[in-house]
Amino acid sequence: MKQSDILPCQIQQWYPRFHSVSIRTILLPLPESFIDFLLDDGGLFLPKTNEDEDALPARVKITCPDLQAEDYHPWQEEEEEEEGGGQHPANAATFPDLEKAVKESIKTLGGFVFPKLNWSAPKDTAWISTNGTLKCSSFSEIVLLLKASDSLVHDLCHAFDSCEDKTLERPSQFYLALRKWYDLRPEMEFRGFVKGGVLVGICQREVTGFYPALLEKLDQLEDSIFDFFREYISEKFETLDYAFDCYVRKDGKVKLVDFNPWGGFTLPLLFTWEDLGSKYVEADERINVMVANRALKGDLRLTDKTELNLRLREEGYKLDFRVVESEGCVQPSLRASSGVPYDYIDTGPGSAWDEFLRKADEEIKRQANAAGA
């Protein structure tokens, strides 16, 4: 994987081009002081805001004077808390401009949003919210999710760790993307995998549940997602190897949700990266046959991806569409059991950890050979 594969997957890079077929989103550039605040591990203190005190109430203290002895004295911690105001340290950060922009954006988007940074959303902290989701209606709720999230550290510090040509430590600018909230049905979210510009696989996004109704309309769903990819994505996205997340509405229309790089910290879900690579080898063989038979121009594979995908389908190439087919095939939710996103636990071939361990092993061998010499 290269940096040029990861950079286009930032939401501020792709959303302006695909906004008409995606979820309505407002992008807010984040000041460096706010990034420093998110990375500060000095405690989970929220910034001072101008919001109503009821937005995130301070801890309530219950006292019972009648039950306290005459010689009762508060603990040192209680005294320090009272001196500090109970919720914020004396030097708590403030971000009035950002807070104002967030409030205006939430209002514009209908009162409820879900937040994400350049690549990732704080899914690992959904349990903190009062509704168990990323649905937010205030600046404080958004900051709480961002500040408590470990998965966002990937965006902030490790986005390029899997790149063989790594020269960047982090993006030049971070953004807060506020996306209009919808109550999406998890079984209608899907991930498409594109290699060499060819759509080689589609997978159910929520692999921790079995949805029998999906089995009855796989062909219909496949046609809808393929047509959406062919019409709106294949010629417009910058790279040839990537994954895209989409949502199929009740009326059959498809909405783009996100883009992800091929490999690295992107989950292959019900596939392995070897599965997907072999599917592309099969597609490539069919392309070579069509070129040899003059049924396809040799340069078509490098130019018109829309036509290439259509011709492959007409020639009988079957992309791999996988869903959970029974209760016994449901995958466990590692986030629910451990609090750690699956992206950071997946050690399968082609995963980010697999790549990291391979490079570490190569470095150890290199150092050993240097020492032996």
PDB file of N, CA and C in Angstrom, residues 24-28 98-113 142 176-180:
ATOM      1  N   ARG A  24     -25.605  13.730   3.290  1.00  0.00           N
ATOM      2  CA  ARG A  24     -25.277  15.152   3.419  1.00  0.00           C
ATOM      3  C   ARG A  24     -24.295  15.368   4.570  1.00  0.00           C
ATOM      4  N   THR A  25     -23.230  16.091   4.273  1.00  0.00           N
ATOM      5  CA  THR A  25     -22.120  16.239   5.213  1.00  0.00           C
ATOM      6  C   THR A  25     -21.610  17.670   5.209  1.00  0.00           C
ATOM      7  N   ILE A  26     -21.232  18.155   6.385  1.00  0.00           N
ATOM      8  CA  ILE A  26     -20.567  19.460   6.511  1.00  0.00           C
ATOM      9  C   ILE A  26     -19.166  19.212   7.055  1.00  0.00           C
ATOM     10  N   LEU A  27     -18.166  19.759   6.377  1.00  0.00           N
ATOM     11  CA  LEU A  27     -16.769  19.562   6.749  1.00  0.00           C
ATOM     12  C   LEU A  27     -16.234  20.806   7.447  1.00  0.00           C
ATOM     13  N   LEU A  28     -15.675  20.608   8.623  1.00  0.00           N
ATOM     14  CA  LEU A  28     -15.130  21.716   9.417  1.00  0.00           C
ATOM     15  C   LEU A  28     -13.644  21.474   9.672  1.00  0.00           C
ATOM     16  N   LEU A  98     -15.019  26.891  16.877  1.00  0.00           N
ATOM     17  CA  LEU A  98     -15.404  25.548  16.461  1.00  0.00           C
ATOM     18  C   LEU A  98     -16.773  25.188  17.021  1.00  0.00           C
ATOM     19  N   GLU A  99     -17.008  25.531  18.265  1.00  0.00           N
ATOM     20  CA  GLU A  99     -18.304  25.241  18.880  1.00  0.00           C
ATOM     21  C   GLU A  99     -19.438  25.930  18.120  1.00  0.00           C
ATOM     22  N   LYS A 100     -19.215  27.170  17.755  1.00  0.00           N
ATOM     23  CA  LYS A 100     -20.237  27.906  17.010  1.00  0.00           C
ATOM     24  C   LYS A 100     -20.507  27.254  15.661  1.00  0.00           C
ATOM     25  N   ALA A 101     -19.423  26.865  14.969  1.00  0.00           N
ATOM     26  CA  ALA A 101     -19.574  26.232  13.656  1.00  0.00           C
ATOM     27  C   ALA A 101     -20.304  24.897  13.772  1.00  0.00           C
ATOM     28  N   VAL A 102     -19.998  24.133  14.837  1.00  0.00           N
ATOM     29  CA  VAL A 102     -20.649  22.837  15.042  1.00  0.00           C
ATOM     30  C   VAL A 102     -22.135  23.034  15.311  1.00  0.00           C
ATOM     31  N   LYS A 103     -22.476  24.001  16.145  1.00  0.00           N
ATOM     32  CA  LYS A 103     -23.885  24.268  16.453  1.00  0.00           C
ATOM     33  C   LYS A 103     -24.664  24.627  15.194  1.00  0.00           C
ATOM     34  N   GLU A 104     -24.089  25.499  14.379  1.00  0.00           N
ATOM     35  CA  GLU A 104     -24.759  25.909  13.145  1.00  0.00           C
ATOM     36  C   GLU A 104     -24.920  24.727  12.190  1.00  0.00           C
ATOM     37  N   SER A 105     -23.896  23.871  12.143  1.00  0.00           N
ATOM     38  CA  SER A 105     -23.945  22.712  11.255  1.00  0.00           C
ATOM     39  C   SER A 105     -25.018  21.722  11.693  1.00  0.00           C
ATOM     40  N   ILE A 106     -25.101  21.488  13.003  1.00  0.00           N
ATOM     41  CA  ILE A 106     -26.111  20.568  13.527  1.00  0.00           C
ATOM     42  C   ILE A 106     -27.511  21.066  13.184  1.00  0.00           C
ATOM     43  N   LYS A 107     -27.707  22.362  13.342  1.00  0.00           N
ATOM     44  CA  LYS A 107     -29.015  22.942  13.007  1.00  0.00           C
ATOM     45  C   LYS A 107     -29.318  22.769  11.520  1.00  0.00           C
ATOM     46  N   THR A 108     -28.314  23.027  10.685  1.00  0.00           N
ATOM     47  CA  THR A 108     -28.491  22.906   9.233  1.00  0.00           C
ATOM     48  C   THR A 108     -28.837  21.476   8.829  1.00  0.00           C
ATOM     49  N   LEU A 109     -28.265  20.510   9.541  1.00  0.00           N
ATOM     50  CA  LEU A 109     -28.445  19.100   9.191  1.00  0.00           C
ATOM     51  C   LEU A 109     -29.641  18.454   9.892  1.00  0.00           C
ATOM     52  N   GLY A 110     -30.502  19.264  10.482  1.00  0.00           N
ATOM     53  CA  GLY A 110     -31.743  18.727  11.026  1.00  0.00           C
ATOM     54  C   GLY A 110     -31.744  18.423  12.505  1.00  0.00           C
ATOM     55  N   GLY A 111     -30.675  18.796  13.213  1.00  0.00           N
ATOM     56  CA  GLY A 111     -30.676  18.636  14.659  1.00  0.00           C
ATOM     57  C   GLY A 111     -29.899  17.446  15.188  1.00  0.00           C
ATOM     58  N   PHE A 112     -29.585  16.467  14.324  1.00  0.00           N
ATOM     59  CA  PHE A 112     -28.829  15.290  14.770  1.00  0.00           C
ATOM     60  C   PHE A 112     -27.790  14.924  13.712  1.00  0.00           C
ATOM     61  N   VAL A 113     -26.584  14.596  14.174  1.00  0.00           N
ATOM     62  CA  VAL A 113     -25.491  14.254  13.269  1.00  0.00           C
ATOM     63  C   VAL A 113     -24.699  13.088  13.857  1.00  0.00           C
ATOM     64  N   ILE A 142     -20.380  15.468  20.898  1.00  0.00           N
ATOM     65  CA  ILE A 142     -19.399  15.143  19.867  1.00  0.00           C
ATOM     66  C   ILE A 142     -18.002  15.070  20.461  1.00  0.00           C
ATOM     67  N   LEU A 176     -13.333  17.754  10.891  1.00  0.00           N
ATOM     68  CA  LEU A 176     -14.466  17.130  11.553  1.00  0.00           C
ATOM     69  C   LEU A 176     -15.590  17.082  10.533  1.00  0.00           C
ATOM     70  N   ALA A 177     -16.007  15.875  10.187  1.00  0.00           N
ATOM     71  CA  ALA A 177     -17.114  15.701   9.246  1.00  0.00           C
ATOM     72  C   ALA A 177     -18.378  15.420  10.032  1.00  0.00           C
ATOM     73  N   LEU A 178     -19.355  16.289   9.914  1.00  0.00           N
ATOM     74  CA  LEU A 178     -20.650  16.102  10.564  1.00  0.00           C
ATOM     75  C   LEU A 178     -21.638  15.634   9.503  1.00  0.00           C
ATOM     76  N   ARG A 179     -22.164  14.445   9.698  1.00  0.00           N
ATOM     77  CA  ARG A 179     -23.021  13.818   8.700  1.00  0.00           C
ATOM     78  C   ARG A 179     -24.453  13.727   9.225  1.00  0.00           C
ATOM     79  N   LYS A 180     -25.389  14.041   8.384  1.00  0.00           N
ATOM     80  CA  LYS A 180     -26.799  14.019   8.781  1.00  0.00           C
ATOM     81  C   LYS A 180     -27.160  12.628   9.299  1.00  0.00           C
TER      82      LYS A 180
END
